Amino acid sequence: MEKLSIIKIGGNIIEDETSLNAFLKLFSNLEGKKILVHGGGKRATHIATKLGIESKMVNGRRITDAETLEVITMVYGGLVNKNVVAKLQALGTDAIGLTGADINSIQSDKRPVKDIDFGFVGDVKKVANNSIDKLIQADFTPVFCAITHDGKGQLLNTNADTITSTIAVGMSELYDTSIYYCFELNGVLQDFDDKASVIKHINSKTYQELLKDDVISDGMIPKLDNCFDALHNGVQKVHIGNTSMLTKENELFTTITL
């Protein structure tokens, strides 16, 4: 099977123009078929504040009321997405910016209300891998923002890490698929205070040991659970580290396998 790389970048890269430009150059030079997924929560919070709209978070997750959804749609689907696409075009990558509503690529269900009402937040239900593949086969590079839809006309704010893993699972039926989660750290760390203490390889067994020893905790746990879920559903490898892991020179990042 042909290889497909799915790369996710977060808010810290998007917010810093120098970091974003450096990443997009690396991404543009990456060989083979590829998909980019981006968030933009920090920019959305900043613009919401300027508009006098309060951002409400619970356990790091945004409560998305109707007003907030308008801001997210403008920021994720407009400002951030089109800025990234324009920069990629300048680098010679024929990118196409998408939400999950475009070509009906990612459908979600509105998250049911349990202890917390998250509002217009989506849990991914279905990825149209064949439709996405038509774009890839036409030599376009899809750039997805963190918005999906419910198939009934409603847009939904959706976690970008989850979008990345579910796209990867869907595309793994057609490609040898790998995920690259790019963030500010070098990888999963043995000691959070030592930024060079990267755990280079984690599998299912070592992950349980790291959890037991409290080496991995807090926000990294849902990210890694997401990774193993993708691996159990057809994805070949998941990589976590800073953007330089997209170069052949850098070996200091974390690779996760079953």
mmCIF file of C-alpha atoms in Angstrom:
data_model
loop_
_atom_site.group_PDB
_atom_site.id
_atom_site.type_symbol
_atom_site.label_atom_id
_atom_site.label_comp_id
_atom_site.label_asym_id
_atom_site.label_seq_id
_atom_site.Cartn_x
_atom_site.Cartn_y
_atom_site.Cartn_z
ATOM 1 C CA MET A 1 0.000 0.000 0.000
ATOM 2 C CA GLU A 2 1.097 3.546 -0.727
ATOM 3 C CA LYS A 3 2.121 5.605 2.299
ATOM 4 C CA LEU A 4 0.006 8.483 3.620
ATOM 5 C CA SER A 5 1.144 10.903 6.337
ATOM 6 C CA ILE A 6 -1.426 12.752 8.429
ATOM 7 C CA ILE A 7 0.054 15.677 10.365
ATOM 8 C CA LYS A 8 -1.669 17.655 13.118
ATOM 9 C CA ILE A 9 -0.513 21.041 14.396
ATOM 10 C CA GLY A 10 -1.838 22.887 17.412
ATOM 11 C CA GLY A 11 -2.370 26.446 18.531
ATOM 12 C CA ASN A 12 1.180 27.224 19.653
ATOM 13 C CA ILE A 13 2.497 26.704 16.118
ATOM 14 C CA ILE A 14 -0.408 28.581 14.523
ATOM 15 C CA GLU A 15 -0.039 31.557 16.869
ATOM 16 C CA ASP A 16 3.654 32.101 16.120
ATOM 17 C CA GLU A 17 4.236 33.296 12.551
ATOM 18 C CA THR A 18 7.889 32.190 12.493
ATOM 19 C CA SER A 19 7.056 28.704 13.809
ATOM 20 C CA LEU A 20 4.149 28.351 11.382
ATOM 21 C CA ASN A 21 6.246 29.362 8.381
ATOM 22 C CA ALA A 22 9.037 26.966 9.383
ATOM 23 C CA PHE A 23 6.562 24.104 9.865
ATOM 24 C CA LEU A 24 4.785 24.699 6.555
ATOM 25 C CA LYS A 25 8.129 24.624 4.745
ATOM 26 C CA LEU A 26 8.868 21.227 6.344
ATOM 27 C CA PHE A 27 5.359 20.006 5.539
ATOM 28 C CA SER A 28 5.614 21.182 1.943
ATOM 29 C CA ASN A 29 8.932 19.329 1.513
ATOM 30 C CA LEU A 30 7.535 16.110 3.009
ATOM 31 C CA GLU A 31 7.532 13.435 0.322
ATOM 32 C CA GLY A 32 4.478 11.386 -0.583
ATOM 33 C CA LYS A 33 0.739 11.777 -0.006
ATOM 34 C CA LYS A 34 -0.212 13.879 3.007
ATOM 35 C CA ILE A 35 -3.055 15.531 4.904
ATOM 36 C CA LEU A 36 -2.798 18.421 7.365
ATOM 37 C CA VAL A 37 -5.146 18.933 10.336
ATOM 38 C CA HIS A 38 -5.019 22.094 12.445
ATOM 39 C CA GLY A 39 -6.651 23.536 15.530
ATOM 40 C CA GLY A 40 -6.726 27.203 16.402
ATOM 41 C CA GLY A 41 -8.215 27.414 19.875
ATOM 42 C CA LYS A 42 -5.867 30.132 21.125
ATOM 43 C CA ARG A 43 -6.688 32.395 18.185
ATOM 44 C CA ALA A 44 -10.416 31.721 18.670
ATOM 45 C CA THR A 45 -10.172 32.639 22.361
ATOM 46 C CA HIS A 46 -8.285 35.838 21.523
ATOM 47 C CA ILE A 47 -10.822 36.971 18.915
ATOM 48 C CA ALA A 48 -13.801 35.974 21.100
ATOM 49 C CA THR A 49 -12.381 38.188 23.864
ATOM 50 C CA LYS A 50 -12.032 41.118 21.448
ATOM 51 C CA LEU A 51 -15.688 40.609 20.502
ATOM 52 C CA GLY A 52 -16.746 40.528 24.156
ATOM 53 C CA ILE A 53 -17.615 36.811 24.094
ATOM 54 C CA GLU A 54 -16.504 34.822 27.125
ATOM 55 C CA SER A 55 -14.681 31.532 26.440
ATOM 56 C CA LYS A 56 -15.809 28.780 28.808
ATOM 57 C CA MET A 57 -13.579 25.721 29.285
ATOM 58 C CA VAL A 58 -14.121 22.518 31.287
ATOM 59 C CA ASN A 59 -11.156 20.124 31.685
ATOM 60 C CA GLY A 60 -9.449 21.814 28.764
ATOM 61 C CA ARG A 61 -12.506 21.383 26.496
ATOM 62 C CA ARG A 62 -14.380 24.365 25.102
ATOM 63 C CA ILE A 63 -18.078 24.869 25.791
ATOM 64 C CA THR A 64 -19.442 25.790 22.353
ATOM 65 C CA ASP A 65 -22.634 27.822 22.496
ATOM 66 C CA ALA A 66 -24.154 29.397 19.362
ATOM 67 C CA GLU A 67 -22.069 32.591 19.636
ATOM 68 C CA THR A 68 -18.848 30.666 20.195
ATOM 69 C CA LEU A 69 -19.608 28.414 17.218
ATOM 70 C CA GLU A 70 -19.829 31.507 15.015
ATOM 71 C CA VAL A 71 -16.384 32.625 16.196
ATOM 72 C CA ILE A 72 -14.897 29.146 15.742
ATOM 73 C CA THR A 73 -16.306 28.873 12.226
ATOM 74 C CA MET A 74 -14.854 32.275 11.301
ATOM 75 C CA VAL A 75 -11.464 31.564 12.892
ATOM 76 C CA TYR A 76 -10.890 27.861 12.162
ATOM 77 C CA GLY A 77 -12.625 27.599 8.794
ATOM 78 C CA GLY A 78 -11.761 31.109 7.615
ATOM 79 C CA LEU A 79 -8.838 33.021 9.071
ATOM 80 C CA VAL A 80 -6.552 30.150 10.112
ATOM 81 C CA ASN A 81 -7.425 27.653 7.396
ATOM 82 C CA LYS A 82 -7.157 30.056 4.472
ATOM 83 C CA ASN A 83 -3.958 31.591 5.844
ATOM 84 C CA VAL A 84 -2.377 28.109 5.978
ATOM 85 C CA VAL A 85 -3.640 27.243 2.487
ATOM 86 C CA ALA A 86 -2.287 30.497 1.018
ATOM 87 C CA LYS A 87 1.133 29.915 2.596
ATOM 88 C CA LEU A 88 1.235 26.342 1.247
ATOM 89 C CA GLN A 89 0.352 27.559 -2.254
ATOM 90 C CA ALA A 90 3.320 29.966 -2.028
ATOM 91 C CA LEU A 91 5.515 26.954 -1.222
ATOM 92 C CA GLY A 92 4.292 24.996 -4.240
ATOM 93 C CA THR A 93 1.871 22.686 -2.408
ATOM 94 C CA ASP A 94 -1.555 22.639 -4.065
ATOM 95 C CA ALA A 95 -3.594 22.701 -0.838
ATOM 96 C CA ILE A 96 -7.365 22.703 -0.453
ATOM 97 C CA GLY A 97 -8.911 23.937 2.801
ATOM 98 C CA LEU A 98 -11.770 21.902 4.237
ATOM 99 C CA THR A 99 -14.202 21.483 7.074
ATOM 100 C CA GLY A 100 -15.858 18.118 7.663
ATOM 101 C CA ALA A 101 -18.932 19.468 5.841
ATOM 102 C CA ASP A 102 -17.013 19.862 2.560
ATOM 103 C CA ILE A 103 -17.597 16.884 0.263
ATOM 104 C CA ASN A 104 -19.418 15.401 3.298
ATOM 105 C CA SER A 105 -15.983 14.276 4.478
ATOM 106 C CA ILE A 106 -16.513 14.002 8.263
ATOM 107 C CA GLN A 107 -19.908 13.534 9.918
ATOM 108 C CA SER A 108 -20.352 13.775 13.674
ATOM 109 C CA ASP A 109 -23.059 13.385 16.282
ATOM 110 C CA LYS A 110 -23.692 16.277 18.648
ATOM 111 C CA ARG A 111 -22.229 15.228 21.979
ATOM 112 C CA PRO A 112 -25.034 14.066 24.308
ATOM 113 C CA VAL A 113 -25.537 15.985 27.535
ATOM 114 C CA LYS A 114 -24.349 14.036 30.578
ATOM 115 C CA ASP A 115 -22.724 15.897 33.475
ATOM 116 C CA ILE A 116 -21.793 18.826 31.206
ATOM 117 C CA ASP A 117 -23.546 20.366 28.214
ATOM 118 C CA PHE A 118 -20.696 21.065 25.769
ATOM 119 C CA GLY A 119 -23.092 22.670 23.297
ATOM 120 C CA PHE A 120 -22.320 22.408 19.588
ATOM 121 C CA VAL A 121 -19.504 19.889 19.974
ATOM 122 C CA GLY A 122 -19.246 16.862 17.694
ATOM 123 C CA ASP A 123 -18.105 13.288 18.233
ATOM 124 C CA VAL A 124 -16.943 11.857 14.906
ATOM 125 C CA LYS A 125 -19.207 9.168 13.470
ATOM 126 C CA LYS A 126 -18.093 8.678 9.882
ATOM 127 C CA VAL A 127 -15.185 9.594 7.590
ATOM 128 C CA ALA A 128 -15.757 9.554 3.817
ATOM 129 C CA ASN A 129 -12.370 8.083 2.941
ATOM 130 C CA ASN A 130 -13.149 7.553 -0.749
ATOM 131 C CA SER A 131 -14.185 11.192 -1.200
ATOM 132 C CA ILE A 132 -11.029 12.424 0.536
ATOM 133 C CA ASP A 133 -8.991 10.046 -1.607
ATOM 134 C CA LYS A 134 -10.387 11.612 -4.792
ATOM 135 C CA LEU A 135 -8.744 14.882 -3.741
ATOM 136 C CA ILE A 136 -5.465 13.123 -2.938
ATOM 137 C CA GLN A 137 -5.492 11.229 -6.233
ATOM 138 C CA ALA A 138 -6.031 14.558 -8.014
ATOM 139 C CA ASP A 139 -2.759 15.736 -6.375
ATOM 140 C CA PHE A 140 -4.472 18.106 -3.942
ATOM 141 C CA THR A 141 -3.300 18.270 -0.311
ATOM 142 C CA PRO A 142 -6.312 18.429 2.055
ATOM 143 C CA VAL A 143 -6.031 20.872 4.979
ATOM 144 C CA PHE A 144 -8.742 20.159 7.558
ATOM 145 C CA CYS A 145 -9.785 22.522 10.323
ATOM 146 C CA ALA A 146 -11.441 21.316 13.536
ATOM 147 C CA ILE A 147 -15.050 21.602 12.348
ATOM 148 C CA THR A 148 -17.371 18.747 11.329
ATOM 149 C CA HIS A 149 -21.129 18.562 10.650
ATOM 150 C CA ASP A 150 -24.101 16.384 11.577
ATOM 151 C CA GLY A 151 -25.453 15.784 8.061
ATOM 152 C CA LYS A 152 -28.532 17.900 8.862
ATOM 153 C CA GLY A 153 -27.044 21.336 8.289
ATOM 154 C CA GLN A 154 -25.417 21.867 11.691
ATOM 155 C CA LEU A 155 -21.699 22.601 12.027
ATOM 156 C CA LEU A 156 -19.964 21.177 15.118
ATOM 157 C CA ASN A 157 -16.750 22.095 16.930
ATOM 158 C CA THR A 158 -14.653 18.912 17.060
ATOM 159 C CA ASN A 159 -11.375 18.060 18.778
ATOM 160 C CA ALA A 160 -8.520 18.294 16.234
ATOM 161 C CA ASP A 161 -6.610 15.324 17.723
ATOM 162 C CA THR A 162 -9.745 13.197 17.314
ATOM 163 C CA ILE A 163 -10.286 14.396 13.747
ATOM 164 C CA THR A 164 -6.671 13.449 12.989
ATOM 165 C CA SER A 165 -6.979 9.918 14.366
ATOM 166 C CA THR A 166 -10.383 9.223 12.786
ATOM 167 C CA ILE A 167 -9.239 10.465 9.357
ATOM 168 C CA ALA A 168 -6.171 8.246 9.734
ATOM 169 C CA VAL A 169 -8.310 5.217 10.637
ATOM 170 C CA GLY A 170 -10.586 5.829 7.660
ATOM 171 C CA MET A 171 -7.708 6.326 5.235
ATOM 172 C CA SER A 172 -5.894 3.225 6.559
ATOM 173 C CA GLU A 173 -8.305 1.143 4.467
ATOM 174 C CA LEU A 174 -6.654 2.671 1.396
ATOM 175 C CA TYR A 175 -3.101 3.555 2.531
ATOM 176 C CA ASP A 176 -0.276 2.596 4.865
ATOM 177 C CA THR A 177 -1.124 5.444 7.234
ATOM 178 C CA SER A 178 1.026 7.203 9.843
ATOM 179 C CA ILE A 179 0.100 10.075 12.177
ATOM 180 C CA TYR A 180 2.412 12.911 13.242
ATOM 181 C CA TYR A 181 1.228 14.969 16.215
ATOM 182 C CA CYS A 182 3.363 18.123 16.199
ATOM 183 C CA PHE A 183 3.510 20.235 19.347
ATOM 184 C CA GLU A 184 6.025 22.285 21.340
ATOM 185 C CA LEU A 185 7.792 19.406 23.148
ATOM 186 C CA ASN A 186 10.318 16.961 21.685
ATOM 187 C CA GLY A 187 8.039 14.014 22.424
ATOM 188 C CA VAL A 188 6.619 12.118 25.390
ATOM 189 C CA LEU A 189 9.008 12.866 28.273
ATOM 190 C CA GLN A 190 10.352 10.590 31.022
ATOM 191 C CA ASP A 191 10.871 13.699 33.176
ATOM 192 C CA PHE A 192 8.767 16.758 32.323
ATOM 193 C CA ASP A 193 11.456 19.096 33.689
ATOM 194 C CA ASP A 194 14.058 17.579 31.357
ATOM 195 C CA LYS A 195 12.963 18.438 27.811
ATOM 196 C CA ALA A 196 15.601 16.069 26.355
ATOM 197 C CA SER A 197 14.298 13.002 28.263
ATOM 198 C CA VAL A 198 12.260 11.766 25.302
ATOM 199 C CA ILE A 199 10.855 8.236 25.425
ATOM 200 C CA LYS A 200 11.668 7.194 21.861
ATOM 201 C CA HIS A 201 9.351 4.190 21.623
ATOM 202 C CA ILE A 202 6.132 3.307 23.436
ATOM 203 C CA ASN A 203 4.048 0.208 22.838
ATOM 204 C CA SER A 204 0.966 -1.142 24.630
ATOM 205 C CA LYS A 205 3.013 -2.865 27.340
ATOM 206 C CA THR A 206 5.371 0.022 28.090
ATOM 207 C CA TYR A 207 2.423 2.445 28.091
ATOM 208 C CA GLN A 208 0.762 0.549 30.941
ATOM 209 C CA GLU A 209 4.061 0.574 32.855
ATOM 210 C CA LEU A 210 4.461 4.330 32.338
ATOM 211 C CA LEU A 211 0.908 4.910 33.589
ATOM 212 C CA LYS A 212 1.515 2.717 36.624
ATOM 213 C CA ASP A 213 4.706 4.650 37.481
ATOM 214 C CA ASP A 214 2.926 8.023 36.994
ATOM 215 C CA VAL A 215 5.415 9.004 34.289
ATOM 216 C CA ILE A 216 2.491 9.918 32.019
ATOM 217 C CA SER A 217 -0.401 11.878 33.458
ATOM 218 C CA ASP A 218 -2.897 14.696 32.931
ATOM 219 C CA GLY A 219 -3.346 15.973 29.374
ATOM 220 C CA MET A 220 -1.016 13.441 27.746
ATOM 221 C CA ILE A 221 -3.219 10.466 28.721
ATOM 222 C CA PRO A 222 -6.192 11.252 26.416
ATOM 223 C CA LYS A 223 -3.743 12.050 23.598
ATOM 224 C CA LEU A 224 -2.021 8.669 23.974
ATOM 225 C CA ASP A 225 -5.319 6.810 24.421
ATOM 226 C CA ASN A 226 -6.340 8.384 21.119
ATOM 227 C CA CYS A 227 -3.099 7.141 19.554
ATOM 228 C CA PHE A 228 -3.618 3.538 20.663
ATOM 229 C CA ASP A 229 -7.244 3.625 19.523
ATOM 230 C CA ALA A 230 -6.016 4.609 16.045
ATOM 231 C CA LEU A 231 -3.376 1.846 16.085
ATOM 232 C CA HIS A 232 -5.977 -0.761 17.051
ATOM 233 C CA ASN A 233 -8.057 0.342 14.057
ATOM 234 C CA GLY A 234 -5.573 0.110 11.209
ATOM 235 C CA VAL A 235 -3.084 2.983 11.587
ATOM 236 C CA GLN A 236 0.501 1.713 11.341
ATOM 237 C CA LYS A 237 2.485 4.214 13.443
ATOM 238 C CA VAL A 238 1.928 7.365 15.479
ATOM 239 C CA HIS A 239 4.699 9.907 16.069
ATOM 240 C CA ILE A 240 4.664 12.678 18.693
ATOM 241 C CA GLY A 241 7.223 15.486 18.817
ATOM 242 C CA ASN A 242 8.118 18.936 17.604
ATOM 243 C CA THR A 243 7.928 19.877 13.944
ATOM 244 C CA SER A 244 11.552 18.921 13.241
ATOM 245 C CA MET A 245 10.553 15.233 13.423
ATOM 246 C CA LEU A 246 9.369 15.728 9.836
ATOM 247 C CA THR A 247 13.037 15.985 8.806
ATOM 248 C CA LYS A 248 15.298 12.988 8.309
ATOM 249 C CA GLU A 249 17.964 14.528 10.538
ATOM 250 C CA ASN A 250 15.931 14.538 13.775
ATOM 251 C CA GLU A 251 15.582 11.264 15.710
ATOM 252 C CA LEU A 252 14.499 12.778 19.029
ATOM 253 C CA PHE A 253 10.749 12.129 19.074
ATOM 254 C CA THR A 254 8.339 9.453 20.284
ATOM 255 C CA THR A 255 7.052 6.660 18.047
ATOM 256 C CA ILE A 256 4.025 4.698 19.253
ATOM 257 C CA THR A 257 3.161 1.221 18.017
ATOM 258 C CA LEU A 258 1.108 -1.698 19.283
#
